Amino acid sequence: MDFTTSKFQEFAIRNFEILDSSNDEAKRLIISKTINLDNLVITTKQQTKGKGRQGREWISEEGNLFSSFIFDISKENHPEFYSYFCALAICKILKTSGLSPQIKWPNDVLVENAKIAGILLEKHNNFLICGIGINIDSSPDHLIERKTTSFKNLKIDFQIEEALRMLTANLSKIIKEYKKSGLANIINDIKTLLVTGNAEILLGDIKTKGEIIGINENGEMLFKTGNEIKKISSGEIFFI
Ligand code: BTN
């Protein structure tokens, strides 16, 4: 498959015209072990088999951003925190564009209560693949489970290249901050963006109704069901 390469800060970027899924390309590269994988980014203009969470399809028409970041997590105790890093990195782009984003736990990014970006984390061997899709030019308008939106729909002129540049810059900054000072500042930022209140979440395979109260200092979501407050790790969102 043909691709061009570019580099931004510590990230080596492979730009494809078309792929089945950038996460699947990342997985193939991890299996092949032929290149340096840490901080490698796969990006593509289109996906023929874009994947969403919980086995859903991610409709992937040209004009939106589809990228997968690979991180070596062999020395990382909490790879699940990367879901917050990605969500925060996306929210920072949206804020810079004058929008007011929110995070629907664990990692949907919403604007005006409609989904504008999604994150799919997959682990493979010692690597984490953070697949990020941002709706720039279009968003599916026929989904029953959720309203969706895009930069264009919100009347904001935005280029994919600029989105990718900002995404890499923001992620780089957030991960450095985490490695230097821990999670505290990141959690504080996430708290200001988190959608709280009544929610239905998947615990294991079971849909459970309750109330999202917040996030604690360990990054666990506090979920009230009846009189009980459960602490839920975002680690439950991995696809292996
Ligand atoms: C979700 O919200 O369901 C997660 C969507 C993740 C979509 C991105 S697009 C780039 C990467 N490649 C994929 O096949 N999926 C992720």
Coordinates of C-alpha atoms and ligand atoms in Angstrom, one line a residue:
M1 CA 0.0 0.0 0.0
D2 CA 1.3 3.5 -0.9
F3 CA 1.9 6.1 1.7
T4 CA 3.8 9.3 2.2
T5 CA 5.7 10.1 5.4
S6 CA 6.0 13.2 7.5
K7 CA 7.2 14.1 11.0
F8 CA 5.8 16.3 13.6
Q9 CA 7.5 16.7 16.9
E10 CA 8.2 13.2 18.2
F11 CA 5.6 11.6 15.9
A12 CA 6.5 9.9 12.7
I13 CA 3.4 10.0 10.4
R14 CA 2.4 7.7 7.6
N15 CA -0.3 9.3 5.4
F16 CA -2.4 6.9 3.3
E17 CA -5.1 7.7 0.7
I18 CA -7.3 4.8 1.6
L19 CA -7.2 2.0 4.2
D20 CA -9.6 -0.6 5.6
S21 CA -9.0 0.9 9.1
S22 CA -6.1 2.9 10.4
N23 CA -6.2 0.9 13.6
D24 CA -6.0 -2.3 11.6
E25 CA -3.0 -0.9 9.7
A26 CA -1.4 -0.1 13.0
K27 CA -2.0 -3.6 14.2
R28 CA -0.4 -5.1 11.1
L29 CA 2.7 -3.0 11.6
I30 CA 2.9 -4.1 15.2
I31 CA 2.7 -7.7 14.2
S32 CA 5.3 -7.2 11.4
K33 CA 7.8 -5.6 13.8
T34 CA 9.6 -4.0 10.9
I35 CA 9.8 -0.4 12.0
N36 CA 10.0 1.7 15.1
L37 CA 6.5 1.7 16.4
D38 CA 6.5 4.0 19.4
N39 CA 5.0 7.4 18.5
L40 CA 4.1 6.2 15.0
V41 CA 0.9 7.7 13.6
I42 CA -1.2 6.2 10.8
T43 CA -3.5 8.6 9.0
T44 CA -5.7 8.1 6.0
K45 CA -8.1 10.1 3.9
Q46 CA -10.7 7.3 3.8
Q47 CA -11.5 4.0 5.5
T48 CA -13.5 1.2 3.9
K49 CA -14.0 -0.6 7.2
G50 CA -13.7 2.1 9.9
K51 CA -14.3 0.7 13.3
G52 CA -16.2 2.2 16.2
R53 CA -16.5 1.0 19.8
Q54 CA -18.6 -2.0 20.7
G55 CA -18.2 -3.5 17.3
R56 CA -19.9 -0.6 15.6
E57 CA -19.0 0.7 12.2
W58 CA -17.3 4.2 11.9
I59 CA -18.5 5.7 8.7
S60 CA -15.4 7.1 7.2
E61 CA -16.0 9.4 4.2
E62 CA -13.2 11.6 2.8
G63 CA -13.1 15.0 4.5
N64 CA -12.9 13.8 8.1
L65 CA -9.8 12.9 10.2
F66 CA -9.0 9.3 10.7
S67 CA -5.8 8.6 12.6
S68 CA -4.2 6.0 14.9
F69 CA -1.4 6.7 17.3
I70 CA 0.8 3.9 18.4
F71 CA 2.5 4.0 21.9
D72 CA 4.8 1.6 23.5
I73 CA 3.1 0.8 26.8
S74 CA 5.6 -1.8 28.1
K75 CA 6.6 0.5 31.0
E76 CA 3.1 2.1 31.4
N77 CA 1.1 1.1 34.5
H78 CA -2.0 2.9 33.4
P79 CA -2.5 2.6 29.6
E80 CA -6.2 3.3 30.2
F81 CA -5.3 7.0 31.0
Y82 CA -4.6 7.4 27.3
S83 CA -8.3 7.6 26.7
Y84 CA -8.4 10.8 28.8
F85 CA -5.3 12.1 27.0
C86 CA -6.9 11.7 23.6
A87 CA -10.3 13.1 24.7
L88 CA -8.5 16.1 26.2
A89 CA -6.3 16.6 23.2
I90 CA -9.5 16.7 21.0
C91 CA -11.3 19.1 23.4
K92 CA -8.4 21.5 23.3
I93 CA -8.7 21.7 19.5
L94 CA -12.4 22.3 19.7
K95 CA -11.9 25.0 22.4
T96 CA -9.3 26.8 20.2
S97 CA -11.9 26.8 17.5
G98 CA -14.3 28.6 19.8
L99 CA -16.5 25.6 20.5
S100 CA -17.6 24.3 24.0
P101 CA -16.8 20.6 24.0
Q102 CA -17.9 18.0 26.5
I103 CA -16.6 14.5 27.3
K104 CA -19.2 11.7 27.6
W105 CA -17.4 9.2 29.7
P106 CA -15.2 7.4 28.8
N107 CA -14.2 9.1 25.6
D108 CA -16.9 10.4 23.3
V109 CA -16.4 14.1 22.5
L110 CA -19.6 16.1 22.1
V111 CA -20.4 19.6 21.0
E112 CA -24.0 20.9 21.6
N113 CA -24.8 17.4 22.8
A114 CA -23.9 15.8 19.4
K115 CA -20.9 13.6 18.9
I116 CA -18.1 15.2 16.9
A117 CA -15.3 12.8 17.7
G118 CA -14.7 9.2 18.8
I119 CA -11.8 7.3 20.2
L120 CA -11.1 3.5 19.9
L121 CA -8.3 2.1 22.1
E122 CA -6.9 -1.3 21.2
K123 CA -4.0 -3.1 22.9
H124 CA -1.7 -5.3 21.0
N125 CA 1.4 -6.9 22.5
N126 CA 3.2 -4.1 24.3
F127 CA 1.6 -1.4 22.2
L128 CA -1.5 0.7 22.5
I129 CA -3.3 1.9 19.4
C130 CA -5.3 5.1 20.0
G131 CA -7.7 5.4 17.0
I132 CA -9.2 8.9 16.7
G133 CA -11.9 10.0 14.3
I134 CA -12.9 13.7 14.1
N135 CA -15.8 14.9 12.0
I136 CA -14.6 17.8 10.1
D137 CA -16.6 17.9 6.8
S138 CA -19.5 15.6 7.5
S139 CA -21.1 13.3 10.1
P140 CA -23.6 10.5 9.7
D141 CA -27.2 11.8 10.1
H142 CA -29.0 8.5 10.3
L143 CA -27.7 7.0 13.5
I144 CA -30.4 6.1 16.0
E145 CA -28.1 5.8 19.0
R146 CA -26.8 9.4 19.0
K147 CA -26.9 12.8 17.3
T148 CA -23.7 13.7 15.5
T149 CA -22.1 16.9 14.2
S150 CA -19.0 18.2 12.4
F151 CA -16.9 21.3 12.2
K152 CA -18.7 22.2 8.9
N153 CA -22.1 21.7 10.5
L154 CA -21.1 24.1 13.3
K155 CA -20.0 26.6 10.6
I156 CA -16.3 26.3 11.4
D157 CA -13.9 26.2 8.5
F158 CA -11.2 23.7 9.5
Q159 CA -8.6 21.7 7.6
I160 CA -7.7 18.1 8.3
E161 CA -4.0 18.9 8.2
E162 CA -4.4 21.6 10.8
A163 CA -6.5 19.2 13.0
L164 CA -3.8 16.5 12.8
R165 CA -1.1 19.1 13.6
M166 CA -3.0 20.3 16.6
L167 CA -3.8 16.8 17.7
T168 CA -0.2 15.7 17.7
A169 CA 0.9 18.9 19.5
N170 CA -1.8 18.6 22.2
L171 CA -1.2 14.9 22.7
S172 CA 2.6 15.4 23.0
K173 CA 2.1 18.2 25.6
I174 CA -0.4 16.2 27.6
I175 CA 1.7 13.0 27.7
K176 CA 4.8 15.0 28.7
E177 CA 2.8 16.7 31.5
Y178 CA 1.6 13.3 32.7
K179 CA 5.1 11.8 32.6
K180 CA 6.5 14.7 34.5
S181 CA 3.8 15.6 37.0
G182 CA 1.3 12.8 37.1
L183 CA -2.4 12.8 36.4
A184 CA -3.7 15.7 38.7
N185 CA -3.8 18.6 36.2
I186 CA -5.2 16.3 33.5
I187 CA -8.0 15.1 35.8
N188 CA -8.8 18.6 36.7
D189 CA -9.2 19.5 33.1
I190 CA -11.3 16.4 32.4
K191 CA -13.6 17.2 35.3
T192 CA -14.5 20.6 33.8
L193 CA -15.5 18.8 30.5
L194 CA -17.2 15.7 31.8
V195 CA -20.9 15.2 31.2
T196 CA -22.4 14.2 34.6
G197 CA -25.9 13.0 35.5
N198 CA -28.0 10.1 34.6
A199 CA -26.4 7.6 32.3
E200 CA -26.5 4.0 31.2
I201 CA -23.1 2.3 31.0
L202 CA -21.9 -1.1 30.1
L203 CA -20.4 -2.9 33.1
G204 CA -18.9 -6.0 31.7
D205 CA -21.7 -7.1 29.3
I206 CA -24.5 -5.6 31.4
K207 CA -26.1 -2.3 30.8
T208 CA -26.5 -0.5 34.1
K209 CA -28.5 2.6 34.9
G210 CA -27.1 5.2 37.3
E211 CA -25.6 8.6 37.7
I212 CA -22.2 9.8 36.7
I213 CA -20.9 11.9 39.6
G214 CA -17.4 12.7 38.6
I215 CA -13.9 11.3 38.4
N216 CA -11.5 10.8 41.3
E217 CA -7.8 11.5 41.5
N218 CA -7.0 8.0 40.2
G219 CA -8.9 8.6 37.1
E220 CA -11.8 6.3 38.1
M221 CA -15.3 7.4 37.2
L222 CA -17.7 7.6 40.1
F223 CA -21.0 5.9 39.2
K224 CA -23.9 6.0 41.6
T225 CA -26.4 3.1 41.4
G226 CA -29.0 3.1 44.2
N227 CA -27.1 3.8 47.4
E228 CA -23.8 2.5 46.1
I229 CA -21.0 4.5 44.5
K230 CA -18.9 2.3 42.2
K231 CA -15.5 3.3 41.0
I232 CA -15.0 2.4 37.4
S233 CA -11.7 2.3 35.6
S234 CA -11.7 3.5 32.0
G235 CA -9.6 0.4 31.4
E236 CA -12.9 -1.3 30.7
I237 CA -13.0 0.3 27.4
F238 CA -10.2 -1.6 25.7
F239 CA -10.7 -3.9 22.8
I240 CA -8.0 -6.5 22.9
Ligands
BTN1 C1 -16.3 5.4 18.6 O1 -16.6 6.4 19.1 O2 -17.1 4.4 18.5 C2 -14.8 5.2 18.3 C3 -14.6 5.7 16.8 C4 -13.1 5.6 16.5 C5 -12.9 5.9 15.0 C6 -11.5 6.0 14.6 S1 -11.2 6.6 13.0 C7 -9.5 6.2 13.1 C8 -9.5 4.9 13.8 N1 -9.6 3.8 12.8 C9 -10.8 3.1 13.0 O3 -11.1 2.1 12.3 N2 -11.4 3.6 14.1 C10 -10.7 4.7 14.7

